[in-house]
GROMACS .gro file of C-alpha atoms in nm:
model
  243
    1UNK     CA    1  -8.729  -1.343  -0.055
    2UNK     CA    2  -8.504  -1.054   0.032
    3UNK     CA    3  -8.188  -1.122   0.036
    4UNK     CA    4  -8.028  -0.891   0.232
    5UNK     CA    5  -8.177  -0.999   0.551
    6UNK     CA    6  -8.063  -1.296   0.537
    7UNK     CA    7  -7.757  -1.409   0.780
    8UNK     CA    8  -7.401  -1.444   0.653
    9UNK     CA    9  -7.300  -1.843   0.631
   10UNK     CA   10  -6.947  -1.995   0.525
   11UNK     CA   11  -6.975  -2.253   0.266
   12UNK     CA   12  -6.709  -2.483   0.183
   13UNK     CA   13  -6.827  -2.475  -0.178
   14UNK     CA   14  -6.606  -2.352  -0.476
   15UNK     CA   15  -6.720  -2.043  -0.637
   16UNK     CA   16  -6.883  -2.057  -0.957
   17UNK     CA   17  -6.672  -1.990  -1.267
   18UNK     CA   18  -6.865  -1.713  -1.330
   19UNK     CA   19  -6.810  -1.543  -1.045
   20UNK     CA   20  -6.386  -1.607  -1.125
   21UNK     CA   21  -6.417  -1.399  -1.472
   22UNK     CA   22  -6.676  -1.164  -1.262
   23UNK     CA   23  -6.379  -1.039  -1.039
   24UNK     CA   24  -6.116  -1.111  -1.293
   25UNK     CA   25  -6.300  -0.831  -1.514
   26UNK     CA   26  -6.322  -0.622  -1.207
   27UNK     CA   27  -5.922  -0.609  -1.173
   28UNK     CA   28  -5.880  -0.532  -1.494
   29UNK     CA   29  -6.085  -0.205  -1.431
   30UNK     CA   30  -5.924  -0.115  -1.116
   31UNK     CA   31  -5.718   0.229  -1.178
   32UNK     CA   32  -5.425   0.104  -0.889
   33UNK     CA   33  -5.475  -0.258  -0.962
   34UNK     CA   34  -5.168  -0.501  -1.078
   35UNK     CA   35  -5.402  -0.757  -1.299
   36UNK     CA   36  -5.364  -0.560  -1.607
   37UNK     CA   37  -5.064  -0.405  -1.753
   38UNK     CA   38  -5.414  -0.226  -2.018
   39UNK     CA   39  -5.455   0.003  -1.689
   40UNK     CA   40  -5.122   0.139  -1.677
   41UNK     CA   41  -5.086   0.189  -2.072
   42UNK     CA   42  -5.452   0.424  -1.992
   43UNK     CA   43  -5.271   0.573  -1.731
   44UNK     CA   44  -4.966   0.713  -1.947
   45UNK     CA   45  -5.073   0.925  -2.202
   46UNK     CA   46  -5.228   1.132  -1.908
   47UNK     CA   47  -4.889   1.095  -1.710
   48UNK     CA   48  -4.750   1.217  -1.988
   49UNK     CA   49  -4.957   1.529  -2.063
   50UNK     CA   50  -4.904   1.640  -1.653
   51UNK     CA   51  -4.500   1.668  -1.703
   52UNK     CA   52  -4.327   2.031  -1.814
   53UNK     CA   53  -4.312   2.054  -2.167
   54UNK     CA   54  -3.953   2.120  -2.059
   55UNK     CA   55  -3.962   1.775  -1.926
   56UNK     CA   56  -4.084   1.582  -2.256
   57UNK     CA   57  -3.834   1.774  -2.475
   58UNK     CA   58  -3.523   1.718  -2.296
   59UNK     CA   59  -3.669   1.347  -2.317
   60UNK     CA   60  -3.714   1.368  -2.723
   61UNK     CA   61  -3.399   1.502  -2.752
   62UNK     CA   62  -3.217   1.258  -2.536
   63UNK     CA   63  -3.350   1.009  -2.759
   64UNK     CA   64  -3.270   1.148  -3.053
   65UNK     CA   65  -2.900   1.226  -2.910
   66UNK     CA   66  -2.879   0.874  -2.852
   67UNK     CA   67  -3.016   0.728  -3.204
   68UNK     CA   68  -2.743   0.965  -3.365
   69UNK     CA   69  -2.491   0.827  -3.151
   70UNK     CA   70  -2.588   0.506  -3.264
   71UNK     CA   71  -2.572   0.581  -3.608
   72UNK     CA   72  -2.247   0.725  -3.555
   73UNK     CA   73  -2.087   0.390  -3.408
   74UNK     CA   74  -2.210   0.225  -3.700
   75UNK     CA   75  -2.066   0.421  -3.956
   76UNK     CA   76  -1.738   0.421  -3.768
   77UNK     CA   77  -1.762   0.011  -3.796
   78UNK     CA   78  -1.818   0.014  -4.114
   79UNK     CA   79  -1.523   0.231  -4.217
   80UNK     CA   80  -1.320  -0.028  -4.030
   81UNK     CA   81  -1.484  -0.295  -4.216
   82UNK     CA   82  -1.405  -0.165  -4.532
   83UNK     CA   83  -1.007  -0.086  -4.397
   84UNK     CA   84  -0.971  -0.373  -4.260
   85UNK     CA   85  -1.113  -0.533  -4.618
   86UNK     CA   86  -0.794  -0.353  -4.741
   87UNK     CA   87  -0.536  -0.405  -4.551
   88UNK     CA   88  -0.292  -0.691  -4.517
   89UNK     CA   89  -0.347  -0.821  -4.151
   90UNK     CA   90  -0.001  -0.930  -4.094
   91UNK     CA   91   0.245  -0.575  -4.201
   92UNK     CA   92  -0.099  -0.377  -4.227
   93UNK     CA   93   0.019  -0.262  -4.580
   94UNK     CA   94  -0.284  -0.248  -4.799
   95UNK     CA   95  -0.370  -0.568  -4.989
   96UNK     CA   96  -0.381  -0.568  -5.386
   97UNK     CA   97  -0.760  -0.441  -5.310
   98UNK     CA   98  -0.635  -0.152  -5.147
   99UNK     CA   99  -0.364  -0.079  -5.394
  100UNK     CA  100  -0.631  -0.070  -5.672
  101UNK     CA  101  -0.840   0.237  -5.455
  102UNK     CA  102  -0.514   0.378  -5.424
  103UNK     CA  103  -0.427   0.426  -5.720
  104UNK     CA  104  -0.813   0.544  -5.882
  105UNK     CA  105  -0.797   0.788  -5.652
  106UNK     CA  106  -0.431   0.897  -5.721
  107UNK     CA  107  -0.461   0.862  -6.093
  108UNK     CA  108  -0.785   1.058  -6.088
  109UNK     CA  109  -0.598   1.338  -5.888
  110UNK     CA  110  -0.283   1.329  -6.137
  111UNK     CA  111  -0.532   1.351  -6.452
  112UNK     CA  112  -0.650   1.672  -6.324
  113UNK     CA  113  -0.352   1.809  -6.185
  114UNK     CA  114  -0.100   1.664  -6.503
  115UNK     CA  115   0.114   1.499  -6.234
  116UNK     CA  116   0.272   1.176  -6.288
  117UNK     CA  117   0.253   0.831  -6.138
  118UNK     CA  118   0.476   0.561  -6.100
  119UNK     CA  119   0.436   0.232  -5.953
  120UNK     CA  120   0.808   0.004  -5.811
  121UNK     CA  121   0.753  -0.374  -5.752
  122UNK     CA  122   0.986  -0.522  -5.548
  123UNK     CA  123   1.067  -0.865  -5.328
  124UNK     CA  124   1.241  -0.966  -5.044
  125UNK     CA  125   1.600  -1.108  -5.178
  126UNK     CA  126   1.690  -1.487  -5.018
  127UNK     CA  127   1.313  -1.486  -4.785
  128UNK     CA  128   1.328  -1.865  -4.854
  129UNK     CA  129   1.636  -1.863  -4.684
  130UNK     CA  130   1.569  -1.633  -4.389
  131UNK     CA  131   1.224  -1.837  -4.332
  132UNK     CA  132   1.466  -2.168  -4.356
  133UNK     CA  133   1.743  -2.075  -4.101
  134UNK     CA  134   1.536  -1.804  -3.854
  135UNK     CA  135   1.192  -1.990  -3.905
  136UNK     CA  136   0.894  -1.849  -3.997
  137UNK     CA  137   0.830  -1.616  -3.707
  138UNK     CA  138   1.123  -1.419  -3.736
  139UNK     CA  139   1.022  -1.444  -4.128
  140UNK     CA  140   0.673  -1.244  -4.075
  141UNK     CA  141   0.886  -1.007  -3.821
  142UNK     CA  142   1.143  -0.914  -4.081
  143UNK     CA  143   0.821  -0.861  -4.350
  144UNK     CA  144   0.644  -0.600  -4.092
  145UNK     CA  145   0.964  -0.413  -4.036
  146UNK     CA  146   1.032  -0.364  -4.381
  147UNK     CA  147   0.704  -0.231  -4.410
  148UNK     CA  148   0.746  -0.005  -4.091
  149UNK     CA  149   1.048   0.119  -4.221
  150UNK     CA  150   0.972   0.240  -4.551
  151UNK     CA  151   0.686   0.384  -4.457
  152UNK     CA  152   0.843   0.592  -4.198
  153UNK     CA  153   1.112   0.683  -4.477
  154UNK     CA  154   0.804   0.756  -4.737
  155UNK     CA  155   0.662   1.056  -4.791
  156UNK     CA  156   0.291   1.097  -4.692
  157UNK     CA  157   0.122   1.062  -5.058
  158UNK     CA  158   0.302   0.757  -5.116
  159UNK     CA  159   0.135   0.392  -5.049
  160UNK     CA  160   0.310   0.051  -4.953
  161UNK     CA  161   0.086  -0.256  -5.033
  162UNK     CA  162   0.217  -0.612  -5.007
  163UNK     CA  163   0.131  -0.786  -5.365
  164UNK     CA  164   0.230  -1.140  -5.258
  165UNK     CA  165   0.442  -1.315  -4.987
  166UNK     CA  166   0.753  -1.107  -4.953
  167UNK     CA  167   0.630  -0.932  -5.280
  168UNK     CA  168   0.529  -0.564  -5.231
  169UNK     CA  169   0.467  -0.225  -5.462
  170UNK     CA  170   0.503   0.119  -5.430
  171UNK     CA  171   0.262   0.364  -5.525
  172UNK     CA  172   0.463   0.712  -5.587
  173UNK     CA  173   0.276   1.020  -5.673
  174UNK     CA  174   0.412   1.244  -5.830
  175UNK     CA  175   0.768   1.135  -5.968
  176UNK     CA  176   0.901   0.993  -6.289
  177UNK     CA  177   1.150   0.836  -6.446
  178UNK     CA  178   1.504   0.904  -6.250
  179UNK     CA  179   1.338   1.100  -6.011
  180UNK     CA  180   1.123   0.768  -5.913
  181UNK     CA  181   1.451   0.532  -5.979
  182UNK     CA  182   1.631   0.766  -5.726
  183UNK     CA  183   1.349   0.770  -5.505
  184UNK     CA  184   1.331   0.383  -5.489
  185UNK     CA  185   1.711   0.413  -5.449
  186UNK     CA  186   1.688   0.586  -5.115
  187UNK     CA  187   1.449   0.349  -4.989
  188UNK     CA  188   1.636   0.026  -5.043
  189UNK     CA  189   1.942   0.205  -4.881
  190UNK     CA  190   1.714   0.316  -4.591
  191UNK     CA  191   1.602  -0.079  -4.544
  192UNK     CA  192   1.985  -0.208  -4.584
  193UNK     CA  193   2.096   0.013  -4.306
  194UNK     CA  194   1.867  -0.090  -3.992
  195UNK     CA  195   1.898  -0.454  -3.948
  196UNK     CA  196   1.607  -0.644  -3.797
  197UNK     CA  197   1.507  -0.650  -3.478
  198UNK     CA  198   1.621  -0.965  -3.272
  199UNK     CA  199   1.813  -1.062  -3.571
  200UNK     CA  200   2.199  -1.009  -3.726
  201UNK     CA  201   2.086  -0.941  -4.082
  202UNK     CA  202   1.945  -0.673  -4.303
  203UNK     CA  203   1.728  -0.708  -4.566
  204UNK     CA  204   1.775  -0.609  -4.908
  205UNK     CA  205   1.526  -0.590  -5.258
  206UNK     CA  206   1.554  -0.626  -5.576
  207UNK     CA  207   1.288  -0.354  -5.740
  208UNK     CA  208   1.146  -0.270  -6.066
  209UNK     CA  209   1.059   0.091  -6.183
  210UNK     CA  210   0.785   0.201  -6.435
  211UNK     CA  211   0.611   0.568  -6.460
  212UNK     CA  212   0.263   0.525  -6.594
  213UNK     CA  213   0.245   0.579  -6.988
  214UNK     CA  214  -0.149   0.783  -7.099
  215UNK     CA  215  -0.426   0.512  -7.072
  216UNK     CA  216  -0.219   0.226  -6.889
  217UNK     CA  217  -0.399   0.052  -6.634
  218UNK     CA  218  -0.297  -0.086  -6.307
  219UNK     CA  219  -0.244  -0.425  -6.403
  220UNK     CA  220  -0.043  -0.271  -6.696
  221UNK     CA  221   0.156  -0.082  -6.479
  222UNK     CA  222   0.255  -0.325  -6.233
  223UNK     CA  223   0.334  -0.594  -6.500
  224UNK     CA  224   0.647  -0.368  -6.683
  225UNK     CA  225   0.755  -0.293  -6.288
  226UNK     CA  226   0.791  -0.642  -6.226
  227UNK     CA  227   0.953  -0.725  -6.509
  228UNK     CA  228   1.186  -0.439  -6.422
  229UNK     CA  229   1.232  -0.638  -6.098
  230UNK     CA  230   1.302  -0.951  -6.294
  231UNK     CA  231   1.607  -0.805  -6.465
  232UNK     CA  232   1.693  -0.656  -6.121
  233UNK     CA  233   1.689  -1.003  -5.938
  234UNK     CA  234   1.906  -1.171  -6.242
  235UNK     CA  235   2.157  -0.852  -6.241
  236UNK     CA  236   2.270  -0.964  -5.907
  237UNK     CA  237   2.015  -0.833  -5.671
  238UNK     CA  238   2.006  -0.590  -5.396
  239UNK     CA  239   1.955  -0.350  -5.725
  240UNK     CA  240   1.653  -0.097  -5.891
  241UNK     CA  241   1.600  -0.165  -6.261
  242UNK     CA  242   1.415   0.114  -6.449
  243UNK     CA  243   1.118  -0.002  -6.719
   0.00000   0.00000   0.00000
């Protein structure tokens, strides 16, 4: 029988499966069809051959510009990851961690250069009382201007770190001896005369003095300070003790 002669009818049978996957398989093949995202991934290699080479490189390098970016960011995180692993959050001193890098790098500098190294321990004289009659607020405000004002009165090469509650340390590069007593001197005269903000009081220290002997660690160091501070605190206070 042929077929083709014969008249069109309208059935209202369902279409065999078969013919389903028969035009399912013919959208996948269509070039402009939207049944397959296949068709449009055989499509792009040749869309991208037909751009200006100008085109594709400005592309590449875009890309690239952006994945150095990237790498950029991250590297800038991490370094503030690692400060911030350093640093005291509250007077932004550095933290006994910090103190330790400190002073490796500063000893490895004075080892090469001969300069000295001394380290001043000092605390906070009556805190319990200022915490007692201001509160503890006013407490954590007194402890972050003492910090801001010794390090504006510091030189550059020195570091402040906070060791404990109102406990802190010096790092001073490059002085000795009386040259470090008088330079610890200065600084506790500097903190007596500016009086805390919001407040009616000044704060004064009682600090400890020691100049690092050949070989002496950190921990070394910072024990024969304190115990300079010690004497300093039991001489009457407000005083710097040399070790």
């Amino acid at each position: 029988m042929n077929h083709a002669s014969q008249p069109l009818t309208h059935t209202n049978r369902h279409a065999s499966p078969r013919l389903h996957r028969r035009h399912f398989a013919s959208a996948r093949m269509m070039p402009h069809g939207v049944a397959e995202s296949a068709c449009t991934a055989r499509v792009a290699p040749q869309t991208l051959a037909a751009l200006p080479a100008t085109v594709v490189r400005d592309a590449g390098m875009l890309e690239l510009l952006a994945a150095e970016m990237r790498i950029a960011d991250l590297e800038k995180e991490l370094q503030e990851a690692r400060a911030m692993a350093c640093t005291d959050p509250l007077t932004h001193a550095v933290n006994r961690r910090g103190l330790e890098n400190a002073f490796q790098r500063e000893l490895a500098r004075a080892e090469r250069s001969g300069e000295a190294l001394s380290v001043v321990v000092f605390d906070v004289d009556n805190f319990k009382r200022v915490n007692d009659e201001h509160g503890h607020s006013l407490g954590d405000r007194a402890l972050q201007h003492l910090v801001s004002v010794l390090r504006e009165a510091m030189r550059p090469t020195d570091v402040i770190g906070r060791i404990g509650g109102e406990e802190f340390a010096l790092l001073l590069v490059g002085v000795q001896g009386e040259e470090a007593l008088a330079a610890m001197t200065r600084l506790q005269g500097t903190l007596a005369a500016q009086p805390v903000p919001e407040a009616d009081f000044s704060l004064t220290v009682s600090a400890g003095v020691a100049t690092r002997v050949a070989n002496e660690s950190l921990d070394a160091l910072l024990a024969r300070a304190d115990t300079a501070a010690y004497v300093a605190k039991r001489s009457g206070k407000n005083c710097v003790v040399r070790a």
